[in-house]
Amino acid sequence: GQMDHKMKWIDMIIHELKNAYTRQEPPRFIFLTHSIGAHLVQRLLVIRSDVLMRTILILHLMPFMRMDAPQPQQAILSAISRHPHQVIFIAQLLSQACKRLPDSYLNWWMKDSIQDMNARDFAVSLLQQPHMARNFFTLGCQEIRDLPQQPDIWAMWLIGAHCPTEILFCGNDHWSPEFHMKDLFKLQTQGVVPLNIRCTFRQELRHDFVVVPEMVADVKAYCLDCILKTTTRNAANITIMPVSRL
């Protein structure tokens, strides 16, 4: 489902670039991912060697690539993935209940977690859509079941042979916990995964940084720094392709 959609989208972009550029050299790509987008891009590059050969950098922000969260979050996520129909039914009931509540009450309830007013209004509108609850948990349960519990070492070597990967971890993140970064460091010292996977940890950031304007600026600066370091080493026609899912 999601993989087919992403591949068709990238094929469309490649086709448009071929029509837009007259130079013979094919375009190069930088993939910027967030959360489950990291897993989707990793799968995409393993399947599509033609896209991987054109990629000069992968930037993973708080990657949700392993179904291995700290307890008790792991137990909760596992229970959700085992009972998708019941979870979707309950989520739609809660969404129906939210539709009956005043927007001002829901806005007040979310003010601490989402500070930006426009983002909060958008989140409230999503809470009040039962179809959105169904779609969200249908895809979410599938993703939880599909994700491996251990690092995909074979994929890391395959991708690492062609381009480096930069990974940004943040504090208090059960989707991409700090121990995932420590596991990568340990595997690198053992020679199990490539050394061109570089990790950065920022305790003050959140997984959902996009709803906190000051965090967006910090993450943007991090991304630009990584991109500039790469592009100075790669004189190429570069296309930045964001593939994200919160």
mmCIF file of C-alpha atoms in Angstrom:
data_model
loop_
_atom_site.group_PDB
_atom_site.id
_atom_site.type_symbol
_atom_site.label_atom_id
_atom_site.label_comp_id
_atom_site.label_asym_id
_atom_site.label_seq_id
_atom_site.Cartn_x
_atom_site.Cartn_y
_atom_site.Cartn_z
ATOM 1 C CA GLY A 1 0.000 0.000 0.000
ATOM 2 C CA GLN A 2 2.244 2.801 1.238
ATOM 3 C CA MET A 3 5.314 1.451 -0.577
ATOM 4 C CA ASP A 4 3.473 1.311 -3.903
ATOM 5 C CA HIS A 5 2.282 4.866 -3.380
ATOM 6 C CA LYS A 6 5.785 6.135 -2.559
ATOM 7 C CA MET A 7 7.358 4.396 -5.566
ATOM 8 C CA LYS A 8 4.748 5.796 -7.962
ATOM 9 C CA TRP A 9 5.300 9.262 -6.505
ATOM 10 C CA ILE A 10 9.067 9.050 -6.936
ATOM 11 C CA ASP A 11 8.694 7.741 -10.489
ATOM 12 C CA MET A 12 6.504 10.752 -11.214
ATOM 13 C CA ILE A 13 9.181 13.092 -9.795
ATOM 14 C CA ILE A 14 11.920 11.402 -11.856
ATOM 15 C CA HIS A 15 9.801 11.720 -14.996
ATOM 16 C CA GLU A 16 9.182 15.423 -14.322
ATOM 17 C CA LEU A 17 12.890 16.037 -13.715
ATOM 18 C CA LYS A 18 13.833 14.333 -16.972
ATOM 19 C CA ASN A 19 11.486 16.675 -18.800
ATOM 20 C CA ALA A 20 12.672 19.746 -16.873
ATOM 21 C CA TYR A 21 16.435 19.244 -17.257
ATOM 22 C CA THR A 22 18.268 18.955 -20.554
ATOM 23 C CA ARG A 23 21.621 17.928 -19.068
ATOM 24 C CA GLN A 24 22.687 14.333 -19.590
ATOM 25 C CA GLU A 25 23.646 13.613 -15.977
ATOM 26 C CA PRO A 26 20.691 12.186 -14.019
ATOM 27 C CA PRO A 27 19.494 14.093 -10.916
ATOM 28 C CA ARG A 28 20.834 13.155 -7.476
ATOM 29 C CA PHE A 29 18.602 12.792 -4.431
ATOM 30 C CA ILE A 30 18.659 13.649 -0.747
ATOM 31 C CA PHE A 31 15.915 11.895 1.218
ATOM 32 C CA LEU A 32 14.603 13.670 4.318
ATOM 33 C CA THR A 33 12.397 11.394 6.430
ATOM 34 C CA HIS A 34 10.570 11.496 9.735
ATOM 35 C CA SER A 35 9.263 8.675 11.936
ATOM 36 C CA ILE A 36 7.826 5.777 9.870
ATOM 37 C CA GLY A 37 9.034 7.560 6.737
ATOM 38 C CA ALA A 38 12.526 6.299 7.588
ATOM 39 C CA HIS A 39 11.376 2.681 7.303
ATOM 40 C CA LEU A 40 9.546 3.399 4.036
ATOM 41 C CA VAL A 41 12.601 5.036 2.465
ATOM 42 C CA GLN A 42 14.866 2.220 3.627
ATOM 43 C CA ARG A 43 12.541 -0.332 1.985
ATOM 44 C CA LEU A 44 12.282 1.825 -1.132
ATOM 45 C CA LEU A 45 16.055 2.073 -1.590
ATOM 46 C CA VAL A 46 16.498 -1.670 -1.063
ATOM 47 C CA ILE A 47 13.875 -2.401 -3.721
ATOM 48 C CA ARG A 48 14.858 0.339 -6.168
ATOM 49 C CA SER A 49 18.580 0.164 -6.876
ATOM 50 C CA ASP A 50 18.184 2.795 -9.616
ATOM 51 C CA VAL A 51 17.028 5.352 -7.026
ATOM 52 C CA LEU A 52 19.688 4.273 -4.534
ATOM 53 C CA MET A 53 22.432 4.809 -7.120
ATOM 54 C CA ARG A 54 21.295 8.442 -7.465
ATOM 55 C CA THR A 55 21.073 9.106 -3.713
ATOM 56 C CA ILE A 56 23.864 11.087 -2.031
ATOM 57 C CA LEU A 57 22.419 11.474 1.479
ATOM 58 C CA ILE A 58 19.670 10.148 3.732
ATOM 59 C CA LEU A 59 18.496 12.244 6.672
ATOM 60 C CA HIS A 60 16.363 10.369 9.224
ATOM 61 C CA LEU A 61 14.621 12.492 11.860
ATOM 62 C CA MET A 62 13.517 10.445 14.885
ATOM 63 C CA PRO A 63 13.235 7.271 12.763
ATOM 64 C CA PHE A 64 10.567 4.706 13.614
ATOM 65 C CA MET A 65 12.390 1.749 12.049
ATOM 66 C CA ARG A 66 12.198 -0.837 14.843
ATOM 67 C CA MET A 67 9.215 -2.181 16.762
ATOM 68 C CA ASP A 68 11.220 -2.209 19.973
ATOM 69 C CA ALA A 69 9.967 0.517 22.308
ATOM 70 C CA PRO A 70 10.697 0.768 26.057
ATOM 71 C CA GLN A 71 8.219 -0.895 28.392
ATOM 72 C CA PRO A 72 5.338 -0.298 29.025
ATOM 73 C CA GLN A 73 4.935 1.382 25.608
ATOM 74 C CA GLN A 74 6.024 -1.825 23.860
ATOM 75 C CA ALA A 75 3.306 -3.828 25.590
ATOM 76 C CA ILE A 76 0.678 -1.234 24.641
ATOM 77 C CA LEU A 77 1.757 -1.101 20.994
ATOM 78 C CA SER A 78 1.874 -4.896 20.744
ATOM 79 C CA ALA A 79 -1.632 -5.173 22.196
ATOM 80 C CA ILE A 80 -2.910 -2.576 19.720
ATOM 81 C CA SER A 81 -1.381 -4.397 16.743
ATOM 82 C CA ARG A 82 -2.952 -7.710 17.821
ATOM 83 C CA HIS A 83 -6.475 -6.257 18.052
ATOM 84 C CA PRO A 84 -6.834 -3.753 15.181
ATOM 85 C CA HIS A 85 -10.622 -4.086 14.742
ATOM 86 C CA GLN A 86 -11.340 -3.441 18.411
ATOM 87 C CA VAL A 87 -8.917 -0.515 18.476
ATOM 88 C CA ILE A 88 -10.479 1.060 15.382
ATOM 89 C CA PHE A 89 -13.990 0.613 16.818
ATOM 90 C CA ILE A 90 -13.014 2.346 20.089
ATOM 91 C CA ALA A 91 -11.141 5.116 18.245
ATOM 92 C CA GLN A 92 -14.178 5.875 16.085
ATOM 93 C CA LEU A 93 -16.435 5.990 19.150
ATOM 94 C CA LEU A 94 -14.066 8.482 20.781
ATOM 95 C CA SER A 95 -13.989 10.533 17.588
ATOM 96 C CA GLN A 96 -17.786 10.607 17.514
ATOM 97 C CA ALA A 97 -17.733 11.814 21.113
ATOM 98 C CA CYS A 98 -15.243 14.557 20.201
ATOM 99 C CA LYS A 99 -17.632 15.768 17.492
ATOM 100 C CA ARG A 100 -20.209 16.466 20.199
ATOM 101 C CA LEU A 101 -17.806 18.502 22.340
ATOM 102 C CA PRO A 102 -17.234 22.232 21.832
ATOM 103 C CA ASP A 103 -14.079 23.013 19.848
ATOM 104 C CA SER A 104 -13.007 25.370 22.615
ATOM 105 C CA TYR A 105 -12.878 22.486 25.124
ATOM 106 C CA LEU A 106 -10.736 20.300 22.853
ATOM 107 C CA ASN A 107 -8.506 23.291 22.093
ATOM 108 C CA TRP A 108 -7.981 23.877 25.816
ATOM 109 C CA TRP A 109 -7.266 20.169 26.373
ATOM 110 C CA MET A 110 -4.514 20.169 23.724
ATOM 111 C CA LYS A 111 -2.941 23.545 24.488
ATOM 112 C CA ASP A 112 0.030 22.121 26.410
ATOM 113 C CA SER A 113 0.953 19.492 23.814
ATOM 114 C CA ILE A 114 0.377 21.672 20.712
ATOM 115 C CA GLN A 115 1.316 25.284 21.298
ATOM 116 C CA ASP A 116 0.709 26.689 17.823
ATOM 117 C CA MET A 117 -2.946 27.737 17.498
ATOM 118 C CA ASN A 118 -3.313 26.843 13.811
ATOM 119 C CA ALA A 119 -1.777 23.420 14.361
ATOM 120 C CA ARG A 120 -4.055 22.888 17.362
ATOM 121 C CA ASP A 121 -7.160 23.817 15.364
ATOM 122 C CA PHE A 122 -6.110 21.345 12.684
ATOM 123 C CA ALA A 123 -5.551 18.592 15.270
ATOM 124 C CA VAL A 124 -8.996 19.251 16.759
ATOM 125 C CA SER A 125 -10.591 18.902 13.316
ATOM 126 C CA LEU A 126 -8.833 15.545 12.845
ATOM 127 C CA LEU A 127 -10.019 14.289 16.228
ATOM 128 C CA GLN A 128 -13.587 14.924 15.131
ATOM 129 C CA GLN A 129 -13.365 12.782 11.986
ATOM 130 C CA PRO A 130 -14.206 9.083 12.591
ATOM 131 C CA HIS A 131 -12.933 8.165 9.100
ATOM 132 C CA MET A 132 -9.562 9.667 9.951
ATOM 133 C CA ALA A 133 -9.443 7.557 13.142
ATOM 134 C CA ARG A 134 -10.159 4.437 11.090
ATOM 135 C CA ASN A 135 -7.512 5.224 8.471
ATOM 136 C CA PHE A 136 -4.914 6.197 11.053
ATOM 137 C CA PHE A 137 -5.204 3.017 13.085
ATOM 138 C CA THR A 138 -5.593 0.756 10.037
ATOM 139 C CA LEU A 139 -2.240 1.960 8.700
ATOM 140 C CA GLY A 140 -0.694 2.235 12.163
ATOM 141 C CA CYS A 141 -1.485 -1.350 13.131
ATOM 142 C CA GLN A 142 -0.097 -2.595 9.820
ATOM 143 C CA GLU A 143 3.104 -0.612 10.324
ATOM 144 C CA ILE A 144 3.607 -1.971 13.830
ATOM 145 C CA ARG A 145 3.231 -5.529 12.541
ATOM 146 C CA ASP A 146 5.578 -4.949 9.582
ATOM 147 C CA LEU A 147 8.456 -3.294 11.430
ATOM 148 C CA PRO A 148 11.376 -5.507 12.510
ATOM 149 C CA GLN A 149 12.417 -5.632 16.161
ATOM 150 C CA GLN A 150 16.126 -5.510 15.334
ATOM 151 C CA PRO A 151 18.151 -3.214 13.039
ATOM 152 C CA ASP A 152 18.004 -4.255 9.378
ATOM 153 C CA ILE A 153 21.757 -4.781 9.040
ATOM 154 C CA TRP A 154 21.619 -6.047 5.460
ATOM 155 C CA ALA A 155 19.715 -2.929 4.331
ATOM 156 C CA MET A 156 22.183 -0.674 6.155
ATOM 157 C CA TRP A 157 25.148 -2.240 4.343
ATOM 158 C CA LEU A 158 23.400 -2.098 0.969
ATOM 159 C CA ILE A 159 22.532 1.593 1.392
ATOM 160 C CA GLY A 160 25.815 2.471 3.102
ATOM 161 C CA ALA A 161 27.773 1.241 0.093
ATOM 162 C CA HIS A 162 26.299 4.113 -1.933
ATOM 163 C CA CYS A 163 25.652 7.008 0.460
ATOM 164 C CA PRO A 164 25.913 8.151 4.093
ATOM 165 C CA THR A 165 23.010 8.338 6.527
ATOM 166 C CA GLU A 166 22.530 11.023 9.190
ATOM 167 C CA ILE A 167 20.137 10.213 12.050
ATOM 168 C CA LEU A 168 18.704 12.665 14.578
ATOM 169 C CA PHE A 169 17.414 11.242 17.857
ATOM 170 C CA CYS A 170 15.532 13.201 20.522
ATOM 171 C CA GLY A 171 14.692 12.881 24.204
ATOM 172 C CA ASN A 172 11.798 10.867 25.665
ATOM 173 C CA ASP A 173 10.890 9.235 22.343
ATOM 174 C CA HIS A 174 9.271 5.800 22.487
ATOM 175 C CA TRP A 175 9.103 5.584 18.669
ATOM 176 C CA SER A 176 12.840 6.157 18.298
ATOM 177 C CA PRO A 177 14.344 5.741 21.783
ATOM 178 C CA GLU A 178 17.879 6.695 22.700
ATOM 179 C CA PHE A 179 18.923 3.062 23.166
ATOM 180 C CA HIS A 180 18.385 2.512 19.433
ATOM 181 C CA MET A 181 21.204 4.991 18.848
ATOM 182 C CA LYS A 182 23.391 3.247 21.426
ATOM 183 C CA ASP A 183 22.695 -0.082 19.708
ATOM 184 C CA LEU A 184 23.948 1.397 16.426
ATOM 185 C CA PHE A 185 27.119 2.690 18.100
ATOM 186 C CA LYS A 186 27.770 -0.763 19.552
ATOM 187 C CA LEU A 187 27.192 -2.474 16.197
ATOM 188 C CA GLN A 188 29.587 -0.032 14.541
ATOM 189 C CA THR A 189 32.363 -0.786 17.042
ATOM 190 C CA GLN A 190 31.838 -4.472 16.258
ATOM 191 C CA GLY A 191 32.027 -3.820 12.516
ATOM 192 C CA VAL A 192 28.468 -5.048 12.020
ATOM 193 C CA VAL A 193 27.007 -1.892 10.424
ATOM 194 C CA PRO A 194 28.663 0.791 8.236
ATOM 195 C CA LEU A 195 30.578 3.666 9.801
ATOM 196 C CA ASN A 196 28.960 6.190 7.464
ATOM 197 C CA ILE A 197 25.780 6.045 9.588
ATOM 198 C CA ARG A 198 26.190 9.091 11.847
ATOM 199 C CA CYS A 199 23.907 9.745 14.829
ATOM 200 C CA THR A 200 23.127 12.942 16.735
ATOM 201 C CA PHE A 201 21.155 13.133 19.998
ATOM 202 C CA ARG A 202 19.226 16.252 21.083
ATOM 203 C CA GLN A 203 17.561 15.807 24.461
ATOM 204 C CA GLU A 204 15.491 19.006 24.179
ATOM 205 C CA LEU A 205 13.674 17.999 20.976
ATOM 206 C CA ARG A 206 10.426 16.003 20.637
ATOM 207 C CA HIS A 207 9.253 13.405 18.164
ATOM 208 C CA ASP A 208 6.414 15.738 17.153
ATOM 209 C CA PHE A 209 8.719 18.762 16.855
ATOM 210 C CA VAL A 210 6.733 20.099 13.904
ATOM 211 C CA VAL A 211 4.089 21.521 16.259
ATOM 212 C CA VAL A 212 6.686 23.477 18.269
ATOM 213 C CA PRO A 213 7.955 26.398 16.127
ATOM 214 C CA GLU A 214 11.240 26.904 17.972
ATOM 215 C CA MET A 215 12.074 23.209 17.572
ATOM 216 C CA VAL A 216 11.358 23.392 13.851
ATOM 217 C CA ALA A 217 14.055 26.055 13.522
ATOM 218 C CA ASP A 218 16.599 23.861 15.353
ATOM 219 C CA VAL A 219 15.818 20.800 13.245
ATOM 220 C CA LYS A 220 15.954 22.873 10.067
ATOM 221 C CA ALA A 221 19.425 24.131 11.034
ATOM 222 C CA TYR A 222 20.567 20.543 11.674
ATOM 223 C CA CYS A 223 19.250 19.386 8.282
ATOM 224 C CA LEU A 224 20.817 22.283 6.399
ATOM 225 C CA ASP A 225 24.167 21.656 8.074
ATOM 226 C CA CYS A 226 24.114 17.974 7.046
ATOM 227 C CA ILE A 227 23.046 18.828 3.504
ATOM 228 C CA LEU A 228 25.680 21.536 3.054
ATOM 229 C CA LYS A 229 28.433 19.215 4.266
ATOM 230 C CA THR A 230 27.315 16.612 1.751
ATOM 231 C CA THR A 231 26.764 18.922 -1.197
ATOM 232 C CA THR A 232 30.206 20.483 -0.832
ATOM 233 C CA ARG A 233 31.580 16.988 -1.405
ATOM 234 C CA ASN A 234 29.159 16.192 -4.237
ATOM 235 C CA ALA A 235 28.997 18.635 -7.129
ATOM 236 C CA ALA A 236 25.681 17.437 -8.545
ATOM 237 C CA ASN A 237 22.169 18.395 -9.479
ATOM 238 C CA ILE A 238 20.400 17.691 -6.191
ATOM 239 C CA THR A 239 16.710 17.158 -5.502
ATOM 240 C CA ILE A 240 15.510 17.094 -1.870
ATOM 241 C CA MET A 241 12.596 14.677 -1.462
ATOM 242 C CA PRO A 242 10.759 14.683 1.892
ATOM 243 C CA VAL A 243 8.989 11.416 2.800
ATOM 244 C CA SER A 244 7.291 11.885 6.166
ATOM 245 C CA ARG A 245 4.635 10.454 8.447
ATOM 246 C CA LEU A 246 4.108 11.656 12.005
#
